[in-house]
Amino acid sequence: MTVKLRKPTAATTPIHLVDRSTFEATAAAMPAATRRWLTTLGFKGDPDTRALVPDADGKLASVWAGVRSAAHPYALSALPRAVPVGRYRLGNEGLTVDPEAAALSWQLGAYSFSRYKSPRRAPAELMLTPGPGATRGLMMANALCAARDLINTPAEHLGPAELADAVHKLADAHGASFHQTVGDALLKEGFPAVHAVGRAAARPPRLIELLWGDPDHRRLTLVGKGVCFDSGGLDIKSPEGMRQMKKDMGGAAIAISLASLVMELRLPVRLQLLIPAVENAIAGNAYRPGDVIRTRKGLHIEIGNTDAEGRVILCDALAYGAESRPELMIDLATLTGAARIALGPQLPALFCRRMDLARELVDRSLALNDPLWHLPLWRDYHRGIESEIADIVNTGRGPMAGAISAALFLEDFVPKDMDWLHLDVFGWNDVPRPGRPVGGEAQAVRTLLAYLEQRFR
Ligand code: BES
Ligand code: ZN
Ligand code: ZN
């Protein structure tokens, strides 16, 4: 743990936080030698810049750090690996950072995926006075980093069974119940679409379920796409397209992360977490283009392309989730390349039938620096997923509006009157930024959590 919730001692090095507009005034209150040193370095308080200030003995006396804003989720993220290994505290001079943002941003900045290789250097430690804000920031960071670890773990070490283990551990930690339906039992229990996609893999497919909270509380269902590896199936992906497909369980990782926070914060909800977990593999018994699958809901779906597998497994999970009549159902999925073409890696696409709710979520997401962008469930495009021989087909007719087609497909499995959010996420940082190294990313968790707290608390 690189953030320590303990009253900082005098032995820690102070970090003075400034931005361009507060730098001058803060520096003016400092000894002349310090001011001259900062001028020598050209430090002016720009975001993610810093200056190390020595004392007369050549020891580190203080750190000056430029930050974006006091409540920014990555305010301090550049520091843990930029300042020398040691213990730090936030100084009294300059800006005060909100304790939640301090804990969150430092801990995220200290993250590295270290399962196979230890980081070049240890992160520096921050001592923070204990308090509810700091505790919450740390809890949030740990939940986000757990999702990153799941996404970063290669398919070889994270198959459907290992994903189930992660949910099982979480259930045990919070006194939740855990249940899974594995392999051929999926057919008996009424999850034929999950079975069809996952049956060709050596590692059996499954539907993972966690239930938590007072059964009398309002019901919330979270669903996450758990494709532990997406080869594309018989419609095999290109090498470039397949390279990152260990991350195709990103939706599941994010749903698990959100569920863990809902439980940890003891939101007054009856929580159901559903993860259809499969490997989209190739073998003699693989599902094929042109196959028709009868789903849990009874709708028949035609397979236009075996690489559009996410919507196929999700349709059974959504239908099952809807059976317990939740007040709100949210699904998260690395569903389409088209969503990335439209919005790029940083903006998960949000689909929602209620315009007011979509706008509220987008506004909230921008305020929290955990952005979402609203795309429409444009009804007229539904004709593009109508099939000649079945109810619907899992690919659109043409190359256009792929993310919308996928969302419209899912919509057919959600009752008309149910509040439902669908997020098409990337789940990955493709360029390094402070606090966001290249690799798995738990997008949308902070935004959704804030919304859930407001709605259910
Ligand atoms: N997992 C992919 C979508 C994806 C690709 C997400 C790259 C993030 C990065 C999904 O299963 C898929 O392959 N979708 C196809 C659907 C198409 C065949 C209709 C796609 O988007 O190309
Ligand atoms: Zn696919
Ligand atoms: Zn996929």
Coordinates of C-alpha atoms and ligand atoms in Angstrom, one line a residue:
M1 CA 0.0 0.0 0.0
T2 CA 1.6 3.2 -1.0
V3 CA -0.9 5.5 0.6
K4 CA -0.8 5.2 4.4
L5 CA -3.7 6.5 6.4
R6 CA -1.7 7.7 9.3
K7 CA -1.0 11.1 10.7
P8 CA 2.1 12.2 8.9
T9 CA 5.3 12.5 11.1
A10 CA 7.9 15.2 10.9
A11 CA 10.2 12.6 9.2
T12 CA 8.2 12.8 6.0
T13 CA 9.0 15.2 3.2
P14 CA 6.4 17.9 2.5
I15 CA 5.0 18.3 -1.0
H16 CA 3.8 21.8 -1.9
L17 CA 1.0 21.7 -4.4
V18 CA 0.6 24.7 -6.7
D19 CA -0.8 25.6 -10.1
R20 CA 0.2 28.4 -12.4
S21 CA -2.0 30.9 -10.7
T22 CA -1.0 30.1 -7.1
F23 CA 2.7 29.5 -7.7
E24 CA 3.9 33.1 -7.4
A25 CA 2.1 33.8 -4.1
T26 CA 3.2 30.5 -2.6
A27 CA 6.8 30.9 -3.6
A28 CA 6.9 34.5 -2.2
A29 CA 6.4 33.1 1.3
M30 CA 9.5 30.9 0.9
P31 CA 13.1 31.6 1.8
A32 CA 15.0 33.4 -1.0
A33 CA 17.2 30.4 -1.7
T34 CA 14.2 28.2 -2.4
R35 CA 12.7 30.8 -4.7
R36 CA 16.0 31.1 -6.6
W37 CA 16.3 27.3 -6.9
L38 CA 12.7 27.1 -8.3
T39 CA 13.6 29.8 -10.8
T40 CA 16.8 28.0 -11.8
L41 CA 14.8 24.9 -12.5
G42 CA 12.2 26.9 -14.5
F43 CA 9.4 25.5 -12.3
K44 CA 6.2 27.4 -12.6
G45 CA 3.5 25.1 -11.4
D46 CA 2.5 23.5 -14.7
P47 CA 0.4 20.4 -14.3
D48 CA 2.4 17.2 -13.7
T49 CA 5.7 19.1 -13.3
R50 CA 7.7 19.1 -10.1
A51 CA 10.8 20.4 -8.4
L52 CA 12.9 18.8 -5.8
V53 CA 14.3 21.3 -3.3
P54 CA 17.4 20.4 -1.3
D55 CA 18.4 21.8 2.1
A56 CA 21.8 23.2 3.0
D57 CA 23.1 19.6 3.6
G58 CA 22.0 18.4 0.2
K59 CA 19.1 16.4 1.6
L60 CA 15.7 16.6 0.1
A61 CA 13.8 19.4 2.0
S62 CA 10.6 19.6 0.0
V63 CA 8.9 18.8 -3.3
W64 CA 7.0 21.3 -5.4
A65 CA 4.4 19.8 -7.6
G66 CA 2.1 21.4 -10.2
V67 CA -1.4 20.0 -10.2
R68 CA -4.4 20.4 -12.5
S69 CA -7.1 21.1 -9.8
A70 CA -7.6 20.2 -6.2
A71 CA -10.2 17.6 -6.8
H72 CA -8.8 16.0 -10.0
P73 CA -8.8 12.2 -9.8
Y74 CA -5.2 12.2 -11.2
A75 CA -4.0 15.3 -9.3
L76 CA -1.0 13.6 -7.7
S77 CA -0.7 10.6 -10.0
A78 CA 2.6 11.6 -11.6
L79 CA 4.4 11.8 -8.2
P80 CA 4.7 8.3 -6.7
R81 CA 7.2 7.3 -9.5
A82 CA 8.7 10.7 -10.0
V83 CA 9.9 11.6 -6.5
P84 CA 12.7 9.6 -4.8
V85 CA 11.6 6.5 -2.8
G86 CA 10.6 7.6 0.6
R87 CA 7.7 9.0 2.7
Y88 CA 5.9 12.2 1.9
R89 CA 3.1 14.3 3.3
L90 CA 1.1 17.1 1.8
G91 CA 2.6 20.5 2.8
N92 CA 0.6 23.3 4.3
E93 CA 1.8 25.8 1.7
G94 CA -0.1 26.2 -1.6
L95 CA -3.2 24.4 -2.8
T96 CA -5.0 21.9 -0.6
V97 CA -6.1 18.8 -2.4
D98 CA -9.3 17.1 -1.5
P99 CA -8.3 14.0 0.7
E100 CA -10.3 11.7 -1.5
A101 CA -8.6 12.9 -4.7
A102 CA -5.2 12.8 -2.9
A103 CA -5.6 9.1 -1.9
L104 CA -7.1 8.1 -5.2
S105 CA -4.6 9.9 -7.4
W106 CA -1.6 8.8 -5.5
Q107 CA -2.6 5.2 -5.3
L108 CA -3.5 5.1 -9.0
G109 CA -0.2 6.7 -9.8
A110 CA 1.6 3.9 -7.9
Y111 CA -0.2 1.1 -9.8
S112 CA 1.7 -1.2 -12.0
F113 CA 0.8 -4.7 -13.2
S114 CA 3.5 -6.7 -11.3
R115 CA 2.4 -10.3 -11.7
Y116 CA 5.3 -11.2 -14.1
K117 CA 7.8 -8.4 -13.6
S118 CA 8.5 -6.1 -10.7
P119 CA 8.5 -2.4 -11.5
R120 CA 11.8 -0.6 -12.1
R121 CA 11.5 1.2 -8.8
A122 CA 9.2 1.1 -5.8
P123 CA 6.6 4.0 -5.7
A124 CA 7.1 6.7 -3.1
E125 CA 4.7 6.6 -0.1
L126 CA 2.2 9.2 0.9
M127 CA 1.1 9.6 4.5
L128 CA -2.4 11.0 4.8
T129 CA -4.3 12.0 7.9
P130 CA -7.1 9.4 8.3
G131 CA -10.6 10.5 7.4
P132 CA -13.6 9.5 5.4
G133 CA -12.5 11.2 2.2
A134 CA -9.0 9.5 2.2
T135 CA -10.6 6.2 3.1
R136 CA -13.0 6.5 0.2
G137 CA -10.3 7.5 -2.2
L138 CA -8.2 4.5 -1.3
M139 CA -11.1 2.1 -1.5
M140 CA -12.0 3.5 -4.9
A141 CA -8.4 3.2 -6.2
N142 CA -8.1 -0.4 -4.9
A143 CA -11.3 -1.4 -6.7
L144 CA -10.1 0.2 -9.9
C145 CA -6.7 -1.4 -9.7
A146 CA -8.3 -4.9 -9.1
A147 CA -10.1 -4.5 -12.3
R148 CA -6.9 -3.4 -14.1
D149 CA -5.2 -6.6 -12.8
L150 CA -8.0 -8.8 -14.1
I151 CA -7.9 -7.1 -17.6
N152 CA -4.1 -7.2 -17.7
T153 CA -3.9 -10.9 -16.9
P154 CA -3.4 -12.9 -20.0
A155 CA -6.1 -15.4 -21.1
E156 CA -3.8 -18.3 -20.2
H157 CA -4.0 -17.3 -16.6
L158 CA -7.5 -15.8 -16.6
G159 CA -10.1 -18.1 -18.2
P160 CA -13.8 -18.4 -17.3
A161 CA -13.0 -20.4 -14.1
E162 CA -10.5 -17.9 -12.8
L163 CA -13.0 -15.1 -13.5
A164 CA -15.5 -17.1 -11.5
D165 CA -12.9 -17.5 -8.7
A166 CA -12.5 -13.7 -8.5
V167 CA -16.2 -13.3 -8.1
H168 CA -16.4 -16.1 -5.5
K169 CA -13.6 -14.4 -3.4
L170 CA -15.5 -11.1 -3.6
A171 CA -18.7 -12.8 -2.5
D172 CA -17.0 -14.4 0.5
A173 CA -15.4 -11.1 1.5
H174 CA -18.8 -9.4 1.6
G175 CA -21.1 -12.2 2.8
A176 CA -22.7 -12.4 -0.6
S177 CA -24.0 -15.6 -2.2
F178 CA -22.2 -17.1 -5.2
H179 CA -23.6 -19.4 -7.8
Q180 CA -22.4 -20.5 -11.2
T181 CA -23.8 -22.6 -14.0
V182 CA -21.0 -24.4 -15.9
G183 CA -20.7 -26.2 -19.2
D184 CA -23.6 -28.4 -20.3
A185 CA -25.6 -27.3 -17.3
L186 CA -26.1 -24.0 -19.2
L187 CA -28.4 -25.9 -21.6
K188 CA -30.4 -27.4 -18.7
E189 CA -30.7 -24.2 -16.8
G190 CA -31.7 -22.2 -19.9
F191 CA -28.6 -20.3 -21.1
P192 CA -28.3 -21.7 -24.6
A193 CA -26.7 -18.7 -26.1
V194 CA -23.9 -18.6 -23.5
H195 CA -23.3 -22.3 -24.2
A196 CA -23.2 -21.9 -28.0
V197 CA -20.5 -19.3 -27.9
G198 CA -18.4 -21.0 -25.3
R199 CA -18.8 -24.6 -26.2
A200 CA -15.8 -24.9 -28.5
A201 CA -13.3 -23.9 -25.8
A202 CA -11.3 -26.4 -23.8
R203 CA -12.3 -24.4 -20.7
P204 CA -16.1 -24.6 -20.2
P205 CA -18.3 -21.5 -20.4
R206 CA -20.3 -20.4 -17.5
L207 CA -22.8 -18.0 -16.1
I208 CA -21.5 -16.4 -12.8
E209 CA -23.9 -14.9 -10.3
L210 CA -23.4 -13.0 -7.1
L211 CA -26.3 -11.8 -4.9
W212 CA -25.9 -9.4 -2.1
G213 CA -27.9 -7.3 0.3
D214 CA -31.3 -7.2 1.9
P215 CA -33.9 -8.9 -0.4
D216 CA -36.4 -6.2 0.5
H217 CA -34.2 -3.4 -0.9
R218 CA -34.6 -2.0 -4.4
R219 CA -33.0 -4.2 -6.9
L220 CA -29.9 -3.4 -9.0
T221 CA -28.5 -5.8 -11.7
L222 CA -25.0 -5.4 -13.1
V223 CA -24.0 -7.5 -16.2
G224 CA -20.5 -7.7 -17.6
K225 CA -19.2 -9.2 -20.8
G226 CA -16.7 -11.9 -19.7
V227 CA -15.1 -13.1 -22.9
C228 CA -11.8 -14.2 -21.6
F229 CA -10.3 -14.4 -25.0
D230 CA -12.0 -13.4 -28.3
S231 CA -10.3 -15.2 -31.3
G232 CA -13.4 -14.2 -33.3
G233 CA -14.4 -17.9 -33.5
L234 CA -14.7 -19.4 -37.0
D235 CA -14.9 -15.8 -38.3
I236 CA -11.4 -15.6 -37.1
K237 CA -9.9 -12.2 -36.3
S238 CA -6.8 -10.8 -38.0
P239 CA -3.5 -11.0 -36.0
E240 CA -3.8 -7.3 -35.2
G241 CA -7.4 -7.6 -34.3
M242 CA -6.8 -10.5 -32.0
R243 CA -3.7 -9.2 -30.3
Q244 CA -5.4 -7.4 -27.4
M245 CA -8.4 -9.7 -27.0
K246 CA -7.4 -10.9 -23.5
K247 CA -9.1 -7.7 -22.5
D248 CA -12.5 -8.8 -23.9
M249 CA -13.6 -9.4 -20.3
G250 CA -13.1 -5.7 -19.5
G251 CA -16.9 -5.3 -19.1
A252 CA -16.9 -8.1 -16.5
A253 CA -13.9 -6.6 -14.7
I254 CA -15.6 -3.2 -14.5
A255 CA -18.9 -4.7 -13.3
I256 CA -17.0 -6.7 -10.6
S257 CA -15.2 -3.5 -9.5
L258 CA -18.5 -1.6 -9.3
A259 CA -20.1 -4.4 -7.4
S260 CA -17.3 -4.5 -4.9
L261 CA -17.8 -0.8 -4.2
V262 CA -21.5 -1.1 -3.9
M263 CA -21.0 -3.7 -1.3
E264 CA -18.1 -2.0 0.5
L265 CA -20.1 1.2 0.8
R266 CA -23.1 -0.8 1.8
L267 CA -25.5 0.8 -0.6
P268 CA -29.1 -0.1 0.4
V269 CA -29.8 -2.2 -2.7
R270 CA -30.4 -5.9 -3.5
L271 CA -27.4 -6.4 -5.9
Q272 CA -27.3 -9.0 -8.6
L273 CA -24.0 -9.3 -10.5
L274 CA -24.1 -11.5 -13.6
I275 CA -21.1 -12.5 -15.7
P276 CA -21.5 -14.7 -18.7
A277 CA -17.9 -16.0 -19.0
V278 CA -16.6 -17.8 -22.1
E279 CA -13.7 -18.1 -24.4
N280 CA -14.6 -17.5 -28.1
A281 CA -12.6 -20.3 -29.5
I282 CA -12.3 -22.4 -32.6
A283 CA -12.9 -26.2 -32.8
G284 CA -15.0 -28.8 -34.6
N285 CA -17.9 -28.1 -32.3
A286 CA -17.7 -24.3 -32.6
Y287 CA -20.9 -22.3 -33.4
R288 CA -21.0 -21.3 -37.0
P289 CA -22.1 -18.4 -39.2
G290 CA -25.6 -19.1 -40.3
D291 CA -26.6 -21.0 -37.2
V292 CA -29.8 -20.1 -35.5
I293 CA -29.8 -20.2 -31.7
R294 CA -32.9 -20.2 -29.5
T295 CA -32.1 -17.9 -26.6
R296 CA -33.3 -17.9 -23.0
K297 CA -36.0 -15.3 -23.8
G298 CA -37.3 -17.5 -26.7
L299 CA -36.2 -15.2 -29.4
H300 CA -34.3 -16.9 -32.2
I301 CA -31.0 -15.3 -33.2
E302 CA -29.2 -15.9 -36.5
I303 CA -25.4 -15.8 -36.4
G304 CA -24.2 -13.5 -39.0
N305 CA -20.7 -13.4 -37.6
T306 CA -19.2 -15.5 -34.8
D307 CA -17.0 -12.5 -33.9
A308 CA -20.1 -10.6 -32.7
E309 CA -20.2 -13.0 -29.7
G310 CA -20.6 -10.5 -26.9
R311 CA -24.2 -9.6 -27.7
V312 CA -25.0 -13.3 -28.0
I313 CA -23.8 -14.2 -24.5
L314 CA -25.2 -11.0 -23.1
C315 CA -28.7 -11.6 -24.4
D316 CA -29.2 -14.6 -22.1
A317 CA -27.7 -12.7 -19.1
L318 CA -29.9 -9.7 -19.7
A319 CA -33.0 -11.9 -20.1
Y320 CA -32.2 -13.7 -16.9
G321 CA -31.4 -10.5 -15.1
A322 CA -34.7 -9.0 -16.1
E323 CA -36.6 -11.9 -14.7
S324 CA -36.0 -10.6 -11.1
R325 CA -37.5 -7.2 -12.2
P326 CA -34.6 -5.0 -11.1
E327 CA -35.3 -1.3 -10.9
L328 CA -32.2 -0.6 -12.8
M329 CA -30.1 -2.9 -15.0
I330 CA -26.6 -1.9 -16.3
D331 CA -24.5 -3.8 -18.7
L332 CA -20.9 -3.2 -19.5
A333 CA -19.1 -4.7 -22.5
T334 CA -16.1 -4.3 -24.8
L335 CA -18.8 -4.9 -27.4
T336 CA -17.8 -3.3 -30.7
G337 CA -14.8 -1.9 -32.6
A338 CA -17.4 0.5 -34.0
A339 CA -17.8 2.3 -30.7
R340 CA -14.0 3.0 -30.8
I341 CA -14.1 4.2 -34.3
A342 CA -16.8 6.7 -33.3
L343 CA -15.5 7.8 -30.0
G344 CA -11.9 6.6 -29.6
P345 CA -10.5 4.8 -26.6
Q346 CA -11.2 7.4 -23.9
L347 CA -15.0 7.8 -24.3
P348 CA -17.2 4.8 -23.5
A349 CA -20.4 4.9 -25.4
L350 CA -23.5 5.2 -23.2
F351 CA -26.9 3.9 -24.5
C352 CA -30.0 4.6 -22.6
R353 CA -33.7 4.8 -23.6
R354 CA -34.3 7.8 -21.3
M355 CA -32.8 11.0 -22.6
D356 CA -32.9 12.8 -19.2
L357 CA -31.0 9.9 -17.5
A358 CA -28.4 9.8 -20.3
R359 CA -27.8 13.6 -20.0
E360 CA -27.5 13.4 -16.3
L361 CA -24.9 10.6 -16.5
V362 CA -22.9 12.4 -19.2
D363 CA -22.9 15.6 -17.1
R364 CA -21.8 13.7 -14.0
S365 CA -19.1 11.8 -15.9
L366 CA -17.6 15.0 -17.3
A367 CA -17.6 16.6 -13.8
L368 CA -15.8 13.5 -12.4
N369 CA -13.3 13.2 -15.2
D370 CA -14.6 9.7 -15.9
P371 CA -16.3 10.5 -19.2
L372 CA -19.1 8.9 -21.0
W373 CA -20.7 9.9 -24.3
H374 CA -24.3 9.3 -25.3
L375 CA -25.1 7.5 -28.5
P376 CA -28.7 6.9 -29.6
L377 CA -30.8 3.7 -29.7
W378 CA -32.0 4.8 -33.1
R379 CA -35.1 2.6 -33.6
D380 CA -35.2 2.7 -37.3
Y381 CA -31.8 1.0 -37.6
H382 CA -33.4 -2.1 -36.0
R383 CA -34.5 -3.1 -39.5
G384 CA -30.7 -3.6 -40.2
I385 CA -30.6 -6.5 -37.6
E386 CA -33.8 -8.2 -38.8
S387 CA -33.2 -11.7 -40.1
E388 CA -34.9 -13.6 -43.0
I389 CA -35.2 -16.8 -41.0
A390 CA -35.0 -15.8 -37.4
D391 CA -36.1 -12.9 -35.1
I392 CA -32.8 -11.1 -35.3
V393 CA -29.3 -11.4 -36.6
N394 CA -26.1 -10.6 -34.6
T395 CA -24.6 -8.4 -37.3
G396 CA -25.8 -5.3 -39.0
R397 CA -26.5 -5.4 -42.7
G398 CA -23.8 -2.9 -43.6
P399 CA -20.7 -1.4 -42.0
M400 CA -22.4 1.6 -40.6
A401 CA -23.6 2.3 -37.0
G402 CA -22.1 -0.9 -35.6
A403 CA -22.2 0.2 -32.0
I404 CA -25.9 1.2 -32.3
S405 CA -26.8 -2.1 -34.0
A406 CA -25.2 -4.0 -31.2
A407 CA -27.0 -1.9 -28.6
L408 CA -30.4 -2.4 -30.4
F409 CA -29.7 -6.1 -30.4
L410 CA -29.3 -6.0 -26.6
E411 CA -32.4 -3.8 -26.2
D412 CA -34.6 -6.6 -27.5
F413 CA -33.8 -8.6 -24.4
V414 CA -34.6 -5.8 -21.9
P415 CA -38.3 -5.2 -21.0
K416 CA -39.6 -1.9 -22.4
D417 CA -40.4 -0.4 -19.0
M418 CA -37.1 -1.2 -17.3
D419 CA -34.4 1.4 -16.7
W420 CA -31.4 0.1 -18.5
L421 CA -27.9 1.5 -19.3
H422 CA -25.6 -0.1 -21.8
L423 CA -22.0 0.9 -21.9
D424 CA -19.7 -0.1 -24.8
V425 CA -16.3 0.4 -23.2
F426 CA -12.7 0.0 -24.4
G427 CA -11.3 -1.0 -21.0
W428 CA -7.8 -0.1 -21.9
N429 CA -5.3 2.8 -21.9
D430 CA -3.5 2.8 -25.2
V431 CA -1.3 5.8 -24.4
P432 CA 0.4 6.4 -21.0
R433 CA -0.8 9.3 -18.9
P434 CA -0.1 10.0 -15.2
G435 CA -2.1 7.4 -13.1
R436 CA -3.1 5.6 -16.3
P437 CA -0.3 3.4 -17.6
V438 CA -0.8 1.5 -20.8
G439 CA -3.0 -1.5 -20.1
G440 CA -6.4 -2.4 -18.6
E441 CA -8.6 0.5 -17.4
A442 CA -11.7 0.4 -15.3
Q443 CA -13.6 3.1 -17.2
A444 CA -17.0 4.4 -15.9
V445 CA -16.8 3.0 -12.4
R446 CA -16.5 6.3 -10.6
T447 CA -19.3 7.8 -12.6
L448 CA -21.7 4.9 -12.2
L449 CA -20.9 4.6 -8.5
A450 CA -21.7 8.3 -8.0
Y451 CA -24.9 7.9 -9.9
L452 CA -25.9 4.8 -7.9
E453 CA -25.2 6.5 -4.6
Q454 CA -27.4 9.5 -5.6
R455 CA -30.2 7.2 -6.8
F456 CA -30.3 4.6 -4.1
R457 CA -28.9 6.3 -0.9
Ligands
BES1 N1 -14.6 -7.8 -28.7 C1 -14.9 -7.3 -30.0 C2 -15.0 -5.8 -30.0 C3 -13.8 -5.0 -29.8 C4 -12.7 -5.0 -30.7 C5 -13.7 -4.2 -28.7 C6 -11.6 -4.2 -30.5 C7 -12.6 -3.5 -28.4 C8 -11.6 -3.5 -29.3 C9 -16.2 -7.9 -30.4 O1 -16.5 -9.2 -30.0 C10 -16.2 -7.9 -31.9 O2 -15.4 -8.6 -32.4 N2 -17.1 -7.2 -32.6 C11 -17.1 -7.1 -34.0 C12 -18.5 -7.2 -34.4 C13 -18.7 -7.4 -35.9 C14 -18.2 -8.7 -36.3 C15 -20.2 -7.2 -36.2 C16 -16.5 -5.7 -34.4 O3 -16.8 -4.8 -33.7 O4 -15.7 -5.7 -35.3
ZN2 ZN -15.7 -10.7 -31.2
ZN3 ZN -15.6 -9.7 -28.2

